[in-house]
Coordinates of C-alpha atoms and ligand atoms in Angstrom, one line a residue:
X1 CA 74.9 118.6 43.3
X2 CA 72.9 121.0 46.0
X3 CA 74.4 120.8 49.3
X4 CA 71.0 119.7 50.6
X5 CA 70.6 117.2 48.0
X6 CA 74.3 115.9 49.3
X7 CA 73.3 116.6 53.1
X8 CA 69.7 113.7 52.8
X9 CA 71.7 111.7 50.6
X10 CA 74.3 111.3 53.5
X11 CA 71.8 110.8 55.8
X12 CA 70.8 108.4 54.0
X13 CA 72.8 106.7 53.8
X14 CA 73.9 107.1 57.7
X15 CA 70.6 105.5 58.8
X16 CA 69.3 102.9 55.8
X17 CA 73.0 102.1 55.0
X18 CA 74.5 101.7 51.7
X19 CA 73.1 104.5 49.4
X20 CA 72.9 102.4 46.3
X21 CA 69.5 102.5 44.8
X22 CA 68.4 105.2 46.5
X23 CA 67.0 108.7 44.9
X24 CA 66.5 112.3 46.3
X25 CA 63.3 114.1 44.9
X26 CA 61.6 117.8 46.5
X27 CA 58.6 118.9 47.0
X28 CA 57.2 122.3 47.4
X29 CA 55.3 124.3 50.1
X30 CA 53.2 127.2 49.0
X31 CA 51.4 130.2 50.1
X32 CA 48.1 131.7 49.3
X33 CA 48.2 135.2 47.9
X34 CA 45.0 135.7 48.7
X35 CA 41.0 134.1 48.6
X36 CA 41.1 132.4 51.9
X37 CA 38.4 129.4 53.3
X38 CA 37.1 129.4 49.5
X39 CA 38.4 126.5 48.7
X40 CA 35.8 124.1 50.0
X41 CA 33.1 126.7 49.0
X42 CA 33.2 126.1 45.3
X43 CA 34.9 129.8 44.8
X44 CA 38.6 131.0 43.3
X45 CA 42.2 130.4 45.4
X46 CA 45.1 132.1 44.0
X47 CA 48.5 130.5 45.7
X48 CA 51.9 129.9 44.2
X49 CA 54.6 127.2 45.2
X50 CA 57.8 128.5 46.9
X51 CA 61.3 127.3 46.5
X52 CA 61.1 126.2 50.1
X53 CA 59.3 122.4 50.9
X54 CA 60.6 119.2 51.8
X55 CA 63.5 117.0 50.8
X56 CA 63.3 113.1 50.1
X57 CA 65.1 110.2 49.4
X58 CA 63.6 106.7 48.9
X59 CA 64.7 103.2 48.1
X60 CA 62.4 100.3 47.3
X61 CA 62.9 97.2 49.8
X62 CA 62.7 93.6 48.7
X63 CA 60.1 93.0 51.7
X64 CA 57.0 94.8 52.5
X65 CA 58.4 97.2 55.4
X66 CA 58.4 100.6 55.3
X67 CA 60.6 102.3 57.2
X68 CA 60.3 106.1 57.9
X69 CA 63.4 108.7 59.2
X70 CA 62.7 112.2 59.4
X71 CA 65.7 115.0 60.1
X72 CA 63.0 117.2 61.6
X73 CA 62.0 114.4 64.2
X74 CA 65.3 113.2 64.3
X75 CA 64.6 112.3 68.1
X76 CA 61.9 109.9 67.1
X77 CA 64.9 107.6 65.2
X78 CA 63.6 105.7 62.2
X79 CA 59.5 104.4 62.8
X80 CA 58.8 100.8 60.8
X81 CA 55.8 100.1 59.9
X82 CA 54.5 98.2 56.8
X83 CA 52.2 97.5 53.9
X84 CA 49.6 95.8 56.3
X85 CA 49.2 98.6 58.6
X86 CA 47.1 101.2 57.4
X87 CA 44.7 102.2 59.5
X88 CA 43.1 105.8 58.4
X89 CA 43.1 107.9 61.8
X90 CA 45.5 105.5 63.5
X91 CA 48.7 106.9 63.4
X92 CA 50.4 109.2 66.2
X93 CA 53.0 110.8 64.1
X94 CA 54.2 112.7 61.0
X95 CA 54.4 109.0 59.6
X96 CA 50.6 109.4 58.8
X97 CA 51.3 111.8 55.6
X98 CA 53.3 109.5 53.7
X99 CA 51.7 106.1 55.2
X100 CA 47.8 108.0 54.0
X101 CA 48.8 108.6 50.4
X102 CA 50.3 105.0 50.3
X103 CA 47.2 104.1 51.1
X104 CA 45.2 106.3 49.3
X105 CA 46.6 104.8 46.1
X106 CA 46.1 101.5 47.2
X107 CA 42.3 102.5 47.6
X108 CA 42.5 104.1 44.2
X109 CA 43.8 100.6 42.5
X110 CA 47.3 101.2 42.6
X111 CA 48.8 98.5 44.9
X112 CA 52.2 99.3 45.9
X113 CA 54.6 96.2 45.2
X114 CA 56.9 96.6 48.2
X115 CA 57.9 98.5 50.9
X116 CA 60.5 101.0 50.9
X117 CA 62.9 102.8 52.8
X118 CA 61.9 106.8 53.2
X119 CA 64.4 109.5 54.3
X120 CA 62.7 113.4 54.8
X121 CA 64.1 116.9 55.5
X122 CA 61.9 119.7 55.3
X123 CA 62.9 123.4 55.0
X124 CA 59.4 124.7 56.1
X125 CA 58.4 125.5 59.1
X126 CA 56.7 122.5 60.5
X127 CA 53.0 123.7 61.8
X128 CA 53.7 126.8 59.8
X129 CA 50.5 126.9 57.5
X130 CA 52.9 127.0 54.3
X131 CA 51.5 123.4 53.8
X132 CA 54.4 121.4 55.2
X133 CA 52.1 118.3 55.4
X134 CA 50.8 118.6 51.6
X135 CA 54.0 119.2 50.7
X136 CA 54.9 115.5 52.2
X137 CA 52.0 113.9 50.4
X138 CA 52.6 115.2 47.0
X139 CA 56.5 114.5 47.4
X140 CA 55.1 110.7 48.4
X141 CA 53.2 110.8 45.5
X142 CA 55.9 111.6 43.2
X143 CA 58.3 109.4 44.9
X144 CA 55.6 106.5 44.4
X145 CA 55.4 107.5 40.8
X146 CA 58.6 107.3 39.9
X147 CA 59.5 103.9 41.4
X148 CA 56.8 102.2 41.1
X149 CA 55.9 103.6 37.4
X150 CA 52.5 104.3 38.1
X151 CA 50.9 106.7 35.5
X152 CA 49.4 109.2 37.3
X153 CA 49.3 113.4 36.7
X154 CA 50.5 116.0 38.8
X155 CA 46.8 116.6 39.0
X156 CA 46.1 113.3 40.3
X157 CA 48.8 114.1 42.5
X158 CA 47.3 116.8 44.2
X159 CA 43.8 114.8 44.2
X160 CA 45.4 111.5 45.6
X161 CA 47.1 114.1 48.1
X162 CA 43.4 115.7 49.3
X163 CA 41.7 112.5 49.1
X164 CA 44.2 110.5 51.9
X165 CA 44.4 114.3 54.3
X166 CA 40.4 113.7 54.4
X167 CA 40.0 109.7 54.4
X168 CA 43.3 108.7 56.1
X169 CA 43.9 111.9 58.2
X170 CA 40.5 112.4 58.9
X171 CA 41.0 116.8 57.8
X172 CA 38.4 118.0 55.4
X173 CA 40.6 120.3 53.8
X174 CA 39.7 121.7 50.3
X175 CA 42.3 121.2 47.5
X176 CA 44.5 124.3 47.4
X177 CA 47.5 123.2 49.2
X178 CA 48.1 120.2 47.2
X179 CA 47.0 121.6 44.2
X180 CA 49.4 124.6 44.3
X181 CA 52.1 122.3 45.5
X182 CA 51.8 119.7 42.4
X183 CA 51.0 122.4 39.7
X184 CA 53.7 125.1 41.3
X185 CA 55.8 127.4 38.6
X186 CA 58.7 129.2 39.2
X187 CA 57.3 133.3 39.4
X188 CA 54.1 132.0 38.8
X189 CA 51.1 132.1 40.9
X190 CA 47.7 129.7 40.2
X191 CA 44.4 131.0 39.6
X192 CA 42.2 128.0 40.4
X193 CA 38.8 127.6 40.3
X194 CA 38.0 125.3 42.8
X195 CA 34.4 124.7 41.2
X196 CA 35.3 122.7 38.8
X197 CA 39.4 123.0 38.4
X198 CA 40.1 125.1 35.7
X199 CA 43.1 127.1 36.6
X200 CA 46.0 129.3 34.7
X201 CA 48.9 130.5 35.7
X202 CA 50.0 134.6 36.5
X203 CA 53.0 135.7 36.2
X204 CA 54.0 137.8 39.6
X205 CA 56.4 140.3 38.3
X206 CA 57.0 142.2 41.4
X207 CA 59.3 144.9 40.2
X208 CA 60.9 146.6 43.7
X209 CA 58.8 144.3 45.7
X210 CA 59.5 141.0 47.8
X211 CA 56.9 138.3 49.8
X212 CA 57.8 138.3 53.0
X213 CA 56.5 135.5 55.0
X214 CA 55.7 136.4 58.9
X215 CA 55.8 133.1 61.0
X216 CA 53.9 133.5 64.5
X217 CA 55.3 130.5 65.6
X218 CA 52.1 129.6 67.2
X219 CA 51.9 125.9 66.4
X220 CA 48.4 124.5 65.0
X221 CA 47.5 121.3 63.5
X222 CA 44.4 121.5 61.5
X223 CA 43.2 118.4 62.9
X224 CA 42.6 120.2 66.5
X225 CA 41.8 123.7 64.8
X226 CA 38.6 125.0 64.2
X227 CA 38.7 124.1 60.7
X228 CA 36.0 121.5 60.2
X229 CA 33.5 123.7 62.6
X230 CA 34.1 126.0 59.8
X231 CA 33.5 124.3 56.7
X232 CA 29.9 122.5 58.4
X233 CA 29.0 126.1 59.3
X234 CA 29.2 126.4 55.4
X235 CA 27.7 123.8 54.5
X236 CA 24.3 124.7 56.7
X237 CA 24.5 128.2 55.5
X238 CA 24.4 126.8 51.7
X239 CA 21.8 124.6 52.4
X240 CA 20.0 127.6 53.8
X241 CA 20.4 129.4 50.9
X242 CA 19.6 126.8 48.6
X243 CA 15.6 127.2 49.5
X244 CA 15.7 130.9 48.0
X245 CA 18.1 130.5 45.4
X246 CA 19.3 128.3 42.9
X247 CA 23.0 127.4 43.6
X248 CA 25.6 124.6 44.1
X249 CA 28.0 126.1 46.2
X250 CA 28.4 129.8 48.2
X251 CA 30.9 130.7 45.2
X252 CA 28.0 131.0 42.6
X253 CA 26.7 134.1 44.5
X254 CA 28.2 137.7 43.5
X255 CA 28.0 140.3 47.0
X256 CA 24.6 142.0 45.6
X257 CA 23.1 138.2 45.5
X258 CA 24.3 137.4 48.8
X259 CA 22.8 140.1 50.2
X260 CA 19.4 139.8 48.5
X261 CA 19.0 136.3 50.0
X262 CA 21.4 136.5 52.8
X263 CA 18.4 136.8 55.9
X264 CA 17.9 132.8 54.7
X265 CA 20.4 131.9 56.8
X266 CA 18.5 131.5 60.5
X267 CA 21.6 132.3 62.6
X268 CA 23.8 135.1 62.8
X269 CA 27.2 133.2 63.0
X270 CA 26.8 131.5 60.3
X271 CA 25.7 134.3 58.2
X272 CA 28.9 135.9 58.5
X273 CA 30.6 133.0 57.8
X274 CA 28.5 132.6 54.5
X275 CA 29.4 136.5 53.7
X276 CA 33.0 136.0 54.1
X277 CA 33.0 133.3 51.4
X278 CA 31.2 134.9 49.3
X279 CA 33.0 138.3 49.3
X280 CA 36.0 137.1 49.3
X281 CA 35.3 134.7 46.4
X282 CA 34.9 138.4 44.7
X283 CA 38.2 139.6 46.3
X284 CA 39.9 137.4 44.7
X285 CA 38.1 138.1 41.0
X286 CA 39.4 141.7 41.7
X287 CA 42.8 140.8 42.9
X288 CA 43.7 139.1 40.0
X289 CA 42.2 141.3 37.6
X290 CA 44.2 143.9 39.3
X291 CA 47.4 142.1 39.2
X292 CA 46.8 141.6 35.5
X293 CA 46.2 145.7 34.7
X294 CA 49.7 146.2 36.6
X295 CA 47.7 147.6 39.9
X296 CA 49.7 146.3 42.4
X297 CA 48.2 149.0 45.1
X298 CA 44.4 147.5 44.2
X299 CA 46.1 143.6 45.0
X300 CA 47.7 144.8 48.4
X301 CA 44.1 146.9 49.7
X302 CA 42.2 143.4 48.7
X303 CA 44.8 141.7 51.0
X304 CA 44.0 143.8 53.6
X305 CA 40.3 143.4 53.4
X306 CA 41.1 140.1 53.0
X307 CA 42.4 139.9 56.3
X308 CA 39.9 142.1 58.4
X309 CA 37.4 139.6 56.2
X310 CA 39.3 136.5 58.2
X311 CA 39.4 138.4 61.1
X312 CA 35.5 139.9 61.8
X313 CA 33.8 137.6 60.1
X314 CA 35.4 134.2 59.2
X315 CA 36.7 134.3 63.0
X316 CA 40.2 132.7 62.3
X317 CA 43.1 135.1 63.0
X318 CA 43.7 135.4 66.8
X319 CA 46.0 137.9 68.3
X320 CA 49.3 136.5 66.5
X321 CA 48.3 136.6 63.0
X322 CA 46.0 140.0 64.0
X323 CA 49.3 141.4 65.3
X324 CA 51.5 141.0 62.7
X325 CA 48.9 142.0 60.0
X326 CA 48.3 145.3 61.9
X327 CA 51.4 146.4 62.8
X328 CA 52.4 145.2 58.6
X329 CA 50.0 148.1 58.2
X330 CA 51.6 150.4 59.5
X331 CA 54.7 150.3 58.0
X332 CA 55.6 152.7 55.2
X333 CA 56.7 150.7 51.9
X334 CA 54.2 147.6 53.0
X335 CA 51.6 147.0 49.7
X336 CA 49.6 144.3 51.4
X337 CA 49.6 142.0 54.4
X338 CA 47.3 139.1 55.8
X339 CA 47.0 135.7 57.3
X340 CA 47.4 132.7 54.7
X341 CA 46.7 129.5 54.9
X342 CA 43.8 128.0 58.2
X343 CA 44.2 130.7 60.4
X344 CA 44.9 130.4 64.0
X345 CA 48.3 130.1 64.0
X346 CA 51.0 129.9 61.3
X347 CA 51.6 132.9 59.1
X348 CA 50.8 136.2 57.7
X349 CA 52.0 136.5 53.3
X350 CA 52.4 140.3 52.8
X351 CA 54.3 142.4 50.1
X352 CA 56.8 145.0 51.1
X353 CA 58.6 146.9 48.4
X354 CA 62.3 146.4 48.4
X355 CA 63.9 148.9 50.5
X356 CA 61.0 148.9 53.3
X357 CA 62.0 145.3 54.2
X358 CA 64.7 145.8 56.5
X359 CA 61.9 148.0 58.5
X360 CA 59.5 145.8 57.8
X361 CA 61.3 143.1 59.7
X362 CA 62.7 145.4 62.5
X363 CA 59.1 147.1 63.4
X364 CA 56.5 144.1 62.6
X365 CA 59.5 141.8 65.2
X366 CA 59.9 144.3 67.8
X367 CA 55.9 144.9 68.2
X368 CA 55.3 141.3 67.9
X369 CA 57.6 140.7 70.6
X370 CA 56.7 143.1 73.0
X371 CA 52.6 142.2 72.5
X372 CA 52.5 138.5 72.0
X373 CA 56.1 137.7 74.3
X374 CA 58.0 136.0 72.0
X375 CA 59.4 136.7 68.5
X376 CA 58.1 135.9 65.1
X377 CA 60.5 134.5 62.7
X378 CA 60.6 136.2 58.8
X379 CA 61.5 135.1 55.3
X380 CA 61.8 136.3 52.4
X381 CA 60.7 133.8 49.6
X382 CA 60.2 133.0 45.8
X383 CA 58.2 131.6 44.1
X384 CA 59.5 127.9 42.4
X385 CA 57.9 125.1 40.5
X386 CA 56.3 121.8 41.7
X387 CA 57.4 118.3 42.7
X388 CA 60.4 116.9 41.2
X389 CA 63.4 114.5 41.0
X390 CA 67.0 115.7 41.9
Ligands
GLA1 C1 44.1 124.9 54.7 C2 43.4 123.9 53.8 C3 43.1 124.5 52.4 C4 42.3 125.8 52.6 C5 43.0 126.7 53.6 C6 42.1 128.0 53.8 O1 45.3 125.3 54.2 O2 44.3 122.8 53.6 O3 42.3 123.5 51.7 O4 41.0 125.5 52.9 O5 43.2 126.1 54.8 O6 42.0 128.8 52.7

C-alpha cells in the first residue's frame, strides 16, 4: 500500500472512527502546456494530468449527513452538512467542491441515496492554478460513481465537474481543467477541441528535458479574479464580429481572418482580448504540430509567445507570473516558459532540459525573491493518468 494511501486511511479512521467500509480513491491536478483562455472561446487546449492531485477516502452513512474533513483545513475540524442543504453560491468553504457536484448530479437525475462520510488530502498547492478544486470535483465524482453505482463516463465526469463550478460555484470556467483531469494519461498530454470535444492523446517524450512547475504563491480564487470580466469581454467581441462574419465562436477565425474583420469590434480592449484568442487558438495548432515533427525548440518559442500573448494582450499575468517567465528566459538550458492555468496568481509550466534545472531553480528563486519579496516554490512533475480507485 502507498504511504499516502496508509496515511488518509489512518485519518480516517482517526476522525470518522472505525475504517470498515471505507475506500481511498485519487484524483489528478493538471497543467496546461499551452493555448490559454481558449477554452470558453470554442478554440484548442492542450494540458496533461500530473501524478500530483488530491487523495480521498469515503464511506456511505445509513442517514442522510454528510460529513466533510479536510487534512489541508485541518483547523476547520470536520464540517456536517447534509442532503437537504444545497444551496448553489451558499457555501463559505472548500466544502462547496464536493457538496456542488453532489448536487449537480442530483440536478442531472442522479439522486444520491445517502449521505456519506468524506476524508481529503491534497498534494497540490491549494490556490495554485494546477486545478486543485477540479481535481476535488472529479475525485467526488468518481467516488459517487463507485458507491453509488451510477453509470456515468469519465467524460461525464469532467461535464458534471464544469456544470456544478458554473451552477453551484457560480465560476464560468470552460472545461479544460476537468476535462484533462478525468481523461489524464500517464506521459500523455490531451489535444482537445473545445468546439465540439474531439480530443487525442500526444505522447510527451521529453528526452533530456523535465516540466518544472514555478508556484508564485500568490493566492487567487477564480471567483474574485478577473476571470468572468474576461470571458463577457469575449463574448461582446464575438458578437461584434458576428455582423461581418459568419462564425460561432472566436476559434473559427485563422489570424489573416481576424485581422480582415478585426476593426468590428468598437473598443480597443476588447479587440485585443478577441486577438489573443484567436492567435493563440493558432499557437496551439503549431505547438502541437511541432511537438509531433520532434521540434521541441518550435513548442518552447510558442510558449513564450504564449506568455507575452497573456501578458499584452489578454492582461492576466501580473508581476509574479511576468517575473518568473522573464527571468525562465534568461536562463540557458530553458526551452519554454509561461503562465498556466487563470492567470493572476498561481504558476508558470516551463521546460528546462535536464542538467539546466538545478540553475533553473537557483536563478528564477533568487530573482523572484529579491523582486517580488518572497520566494516561489518549484517542482518538478510528471505527467500520470486520471481518476481512480486505490
Ligand atoms: C481556468 C479555467 C479553465 C480555463 C483556464 C484558462 O483554469 O478553469 O476553464 O479557462 O482558466 O485557460
Amino acid at each position: 500500500m502507498s504511504l499516502i494511501k496508509e496515511q488518509v486511511l489512518q485519518k480516517f479512521q482517526e476522525i470518522f472512527g472505525a475504517e470498515e467500509g471505507a475506500k481511498a480513491y485519487f484524483a489528478p491536478g493538471r497543467v496546461n502546456l499551452i493555448g490559454e483562455h481558449t477554452d470558453y472561446n470554442g478554440g484548442h487546449v492542450f494540458p496533461c494530468a500530473l501524478t500530483i492531485g488530491t487523495y480521498g477516502v469515503a464511506r456511505k452513512r445509513e442517514d442522510d449527513r454528510l460529513r466533510f474533513y479536510s487534512m489541508n483545513f485541518g483547523e476547520l475540524g470536520v464540517i456536517e452538512s447534509s442532503l437537504e442543504e444545497f444551496i448553489p453560491g451558499g457555501d463559505k468553504n472548500w466544502t462547496a467542491y464536493p457538496k456542488g457536484v453532489m448536487w449537480a448530479f442530483e440536478q442531472k437525475g442522479m439522486k444520491i441515496p445517502s449521505g456519506l462520510d468524506l476524508l481529503l488530502f491534497g498534494n497540490i498547492p491549494n490556490g495554485s492554478g494546477l486545478s486543485s478544486s477540479a481535481s476535488v470535483e472529479v475525485l467526488t465524482g468518481a467516488i459517487l460513481r463507485d458507491l453509488f453505482g451510477f453509470e456515468v463516463t469519465n467524460q461525464d465526469l469532467a461535464l458534471i465537474g464544469q456544470f456544478s463550478e458554473n451552477k453551484y460555484n457560480l465560476v464560468n470556467c470552460g472545461i479544460m481543467d476537468q476535462f484533462a483531469i478525468a481523461m489524464g494519461k500517464k506521459d500523455n498530454a490531451i489535444f482537445l477541441d473545445t468546439a465540439d470535444l474531439s480530443f487525442e492523446y500526444a505522447p510527451i517524450k521529453l528526452e533530456g528535458a523535465k516540466i518544472v512547475i514555478s508556484c508564485s504563491n500568490k493566492k487567487r480564487g477564480l471567483g474574485d479574479s478577473k476571470y468572468n470580466e474576461r470571458r463577457s469581454e469575449c463574448e461582446t467581441a464575438l458578437a461584434e464580429l458576428q455582423k461581418v462574419v459568419q462564425i460561432k465562436s472566436l476559434g473559427e477565425l485563422s489570424e489573416a481572418q481576424f485581422e480582415e474583420y478585426k476593426d468590428a469590434i468598437r473598443d480597443e480592449v476588447r479587440r485585443k482580448r478577441a486577438k489573443h484568442a484567436v492567435y493563440e487558438n493558432q499557437r496551439t495548432l503549431k505547438a502541437v504540430a511541432a511537438l509531433k515533427a520532434g521540434n521541441l525548440a518550435e513548442f518552447g518559442e510558442l510558449m513564450n509567445a504564449s506568455h507575452v500573448s497573456l501578458r499584452d494582450d489578454y492582461e492576466v499575468t501580473g508581476i509574479e507570473l511576468d517575473t518568473l517567465a522573464e527571468e525562465a528566459w534568461k536562463v540557458p538550458g530553458v526551452i519554454g516558459s509561461r503562465m498556466t492555468g487563470a492567470g493572476f496568481g498561481g504558476c508558470s509550466v516551463s521546460i528546462v532540459k535536464d542538467e539546466a534545472v538545478d540553475a533553473f531553480i537557483q536563478n528564477v528563486g533568487e530573482a523572484y525573491k529579491k523582486k517580488i519579496g518572497y520566494a516561489a516554490d518549484f517542482y518538478v512533475v510528471e505527467i500520470g493518468d486520471g481518476p481512480r480507485i486505490l
